[in-house]
């Protein structure tokens, strides 16, 4: 049967399955200190540019970014193929919303459940939470609802702590997001480490996109993740 006869455009038949990466980025007022937001902006810009250069017939990396901070929660970049996404830098701001991480989880669930943004045929996503402090609003129930979403339930979830020490309350929130003791929360004691951490994340996702089995999410070596926090 020809593409015309099937009623499906040729480009639609040929497009690889999306391999989503969704970043939840803390842009609260404290992220404006010590070069944190600048380091995170640079890391995300480099990640997107690297993904844009990947070519695979199996998986096409898409990137979306959710911000949460003093001005509330925003879908800073809806999920798009990395080759089509032009990065717009984030700005950190203080304000009454503080660190509304629970609302970010709600928005992440809405994004993952929207088939126009993350199609049902997409590979298991990678979710990356980046924060430098404790949520200032309820978050546990919102996280449970996020993890009940089919895409999030099968996702690889990673967390980057910019500053919070292991064992702190803020660190435990990030551990709850990861939800798997095999994968540690990666701690960037200094903002400059964010770029190094995202470089590793970028390389691992690129390997997955070009592998023979993009549906396999176990491309992250837990030992290397622990090493990044040393």
XYZ file of C-alpha atoms in Angstrom:
230
model
C 0.000 0.000 0.000
C 1.347 3.451 -0.901
C 1.614 6.267 1.645
C -1.167 8.113 -0.200
C -3.415 5.068 -0.069
C -2.814 4.595 3.640
C -3.767 8.224 4.236
C -0.607 8.799 6.259
C 2.019 11.323 5.084
C 5.405 9.849 4.244
C 7.200 12.150 6.730
C 4.936 10.953 9.525
C 5.694 7.314 8.739
C 9.446 7.913 8.727
C 9.843 10.154 11.802
C 11.636 8.360 14.642
C 9.878 7.788 17.943
C 10.348 10.673 20.410
C 12.794 10.141 23.238
C 11.661 12.859 25.681
C 13.859 14.723 28.135
C 11.928 16.929 30.558
C 13.882 19.213 32.899
C 12.277 20.708 36.013
C 14.434 23.720 36.872
C 14.394 25.677 40.119
C 14.498 29.419 39.349
C 13.804 30.678 42.866
C 15.608 33.738 44.156
C 18.471 31.752 45.691
C 19.367 30.450 42.209
C 20.446 34.004 41.339
C 23.330 33.666 43.812
C 26.854 32.353 43.203
C 26.399 31.879 39.461
C 23.861 29.053 39.824
C 21.343 30.165 37.201
C 24.108 31.152 34.768
C 25.683 27.690 35.092
C 22.333 25.963 34.620
C 21.495 28.078 31.555
C 24.862 27.280 29.990
C 24.506 23.579 30.752
C 21.038 23.341 29.201
C 22.089 25.320 26.134
C 25.038 22.966 25.575
C 22.844 19.909 26.136
C 20.259 21.000 23.570
C 22.925 21.815 20.980
C 24.512 18.398 21.491
C 21.163 16.639 21.135
C 20.403 18.638 17.988
C 23.423 17.046 16.320
C 22.278 13.489 16.985
C 20.885 11.526 14.051
C 19.100 8.233 14.602
C 16.385 6.409 12.711
C 15.161 4.910 16.000
C 14.846 7.737 18.498
C 14.584 11.522 18.207
C 15.497 13.403 21.368
C 12.921 16.000 22.381
C 13.522 18.512 25.170
C 11.092 20.393 27.381
C 11.827 22.658 30.359
C 9.559 23.538 33.279
C 10.620 26.362 35.591
C 9.435 26.920 39.164
C 10.308 29.772 41.479
C 9.292 33.125 42.859
C 7.129 33.970 39.830
C 5.306 30.647 39.938
C 5.485 27.753 37.489
C 5.919 27.975 33.737
C 6.413 25.704 30.734
C 9.555 27.559 29.698
C 9.995 25.391 26.601
C 7.345 22.861 25.531
C 8.819 19.543 24.372
C 10.277 19.904 20.882
C 12.862 18.006 18.848
C 16.214 19.352 20.003
C 17.047 20.322 16.416
C 14.056 22.691 16.418
C 14.562 24.217 19.879
C 16.322 27.544 20.297
C 17.271 27.925 23.937
C 15.972 30.949 25.839
C 17.802 31.626 29.083
C 15.999 31.408 32.407
C 15.915 34.169 35.029
C 15.838 33.519 38.760
C 13.523 35.648 40.872
C 12.431 35.875 44.471
C 8.790 36.300 45.324
C 5.801 34.973 47.235
C 5.776 31.652 45.407
C 9.186 30.718 46.828
C 9.997 27.238 45.527
C 6.652 25.765 44.319
C 7.991 22.305 43.467
C 4.593 20.651 43.931
C 3.101 22.847 41.216
C 6.024 21.901 38.965
C 5.157 18.228 39.474
C 1.546 18.995 38.523
C 2.645 20.735 35.333
C 5.035 17.893 34.490
C 2.158 15.428 34.765
C 0.004 17.593 32.493
C 2.807 17.757 29.912
C 3.404 14.011 29.970
C -0.324 13.292 29.633
C -0.719 15.633 26.649
C -0.278 13.431 23.574
C 0.413 16.459 21.394
C 3.494 17.139 23.536
C 4.498 13.576 24.445
C 2.889 11.046 22.097
C 1.848 7.639 23.379
C 4.426 6.088 21.049
C 7.292 7.945 22.742
C 10.057 6.011 24.440
C 10.292 6.156 28.241
C 11.233 9.738 29.169
C 14.145 11.018 31.219
C 13.041 13.490 33.898
C 15.674 15.716 35.498
C 14.908 17.789 38.615
C 17.360 20.563 39.508
C 16.988 22.482 42.778
C 19.027 24.273 45.413
C 16.575 24.231 48.294
C 13.484 23.002 50.083
C 10.001 23.293 48.527
C 7.933 26.037 50.107
C 4.561 24.446 49.312
C 3.049 20.945 49.472
C 4.730 18.513 47.086
C 4.343 14.875 48.233
C 0.793 14.322 46.926
C 1.670 16.070 43.663
C 4.699 13.803 43.241
C 2.526 10.724 43.829
C 0.109 11.939 41.140
C 2.989 12.553 38.737
C 4.379 9.063 39.295
C 0.936 7.567 38.649
C 1.122 8.963 35.101
C 2.130 6.112 32.705
C 4.994 8.031 31.080
C 6.425 9.133 34.446
C 6.005 5.684 35.985
C 8.384 4.172 33.418
C 10.689 7.201 33.206
C 14.262 7.404 34.387
C 14.238 10.131 37.027
C 17.405 11.993 37.977
C 17.973 14.848 40.416
C 20.716 17.445 40.752
C 21.147 19.157 44.124
C 22.945 22.483 43.833
C 24.226 22.901 47.353
C 21.991 20.835 49.698
C 24.042 18.330 51.657
C 23.243 14.617 51.734
C 20.854 13.906 54.575
C 19.238 17.348 54.588
C 15.453 17.754 54.203
C 15.903 19.326 50.761
C 18.088 16.401 49.698
C 15.443 13.902 50.857
C 12.860 15.571 48.601
C 15.131 15.018 45.614
C 15.665 11.400 46.682
C 11.880 10.936 46.758
C 11.697 12.251 43.186
C 14.361 9.807 41.969
C 12.608 7.002 43.806
C 15.310 4.400 43.115
C 18.153 3.743 45.578
C 20.348 2.568 42.701
C 20.559 6.120 41.335
C 21.901 8.771 43.711
C 20.959 12.416 43.809
C 23.906 14.092 42.086
C 25.224 16.876 44.285
C 26.859 19.929 42.786
C 28.425 21.596 45.803
C 29.501 24.456 43.548
C 27.528 25.879 40.638
C 30.367 25.174 38.205
C 29.791 21.426 38.672
C 26.371 21.724 37.029
C 27.963 21.921 33.574
C 29.995 18.760 34.208
C 26.961 16.870 35.492
C 24.807 17.854 32.527
C 27.601 16.889 30.153
C 27.442 13.348 31.557
C 23.632 13.316 31.331
C 23.860 14.526 27.733
C 26.360 11.843 26.714
C 24.303 9.072 28.305
C 21.050 10.112 26.628
C 22.841 10.462 23.281
C 24.126 6.885 23.657
C 20.586 5.713 24.321
C 19.174 7.570 21.292
C 21.655 5.945 18.913
C 21.603 2.478 20.458
C 19.912 -0.564 18.944
C 17.406 -0.526 21.829
C 16.407 3.051 22.768
C 13.625 1.632 24.927
C 16.280 0.550 27.449
C 16.742 3.306 30.033
C 19.634 1.705 31.935
C 22.394 3.708 30.242
C 23.419 5.555 33.401
C 26.161 3.895 35.439
C 25.272 4.478 39.118
C 28.961 4.384 40.048
C 29.682 7.241 37.649
C 26.795 9.220 39.105
C 28.249 8.710 42.588
C 31.658 9.791 41.261
C 30.149 13.046 39.974
C 29.124 13.917 43.517
C 32.568 13.315 45.011
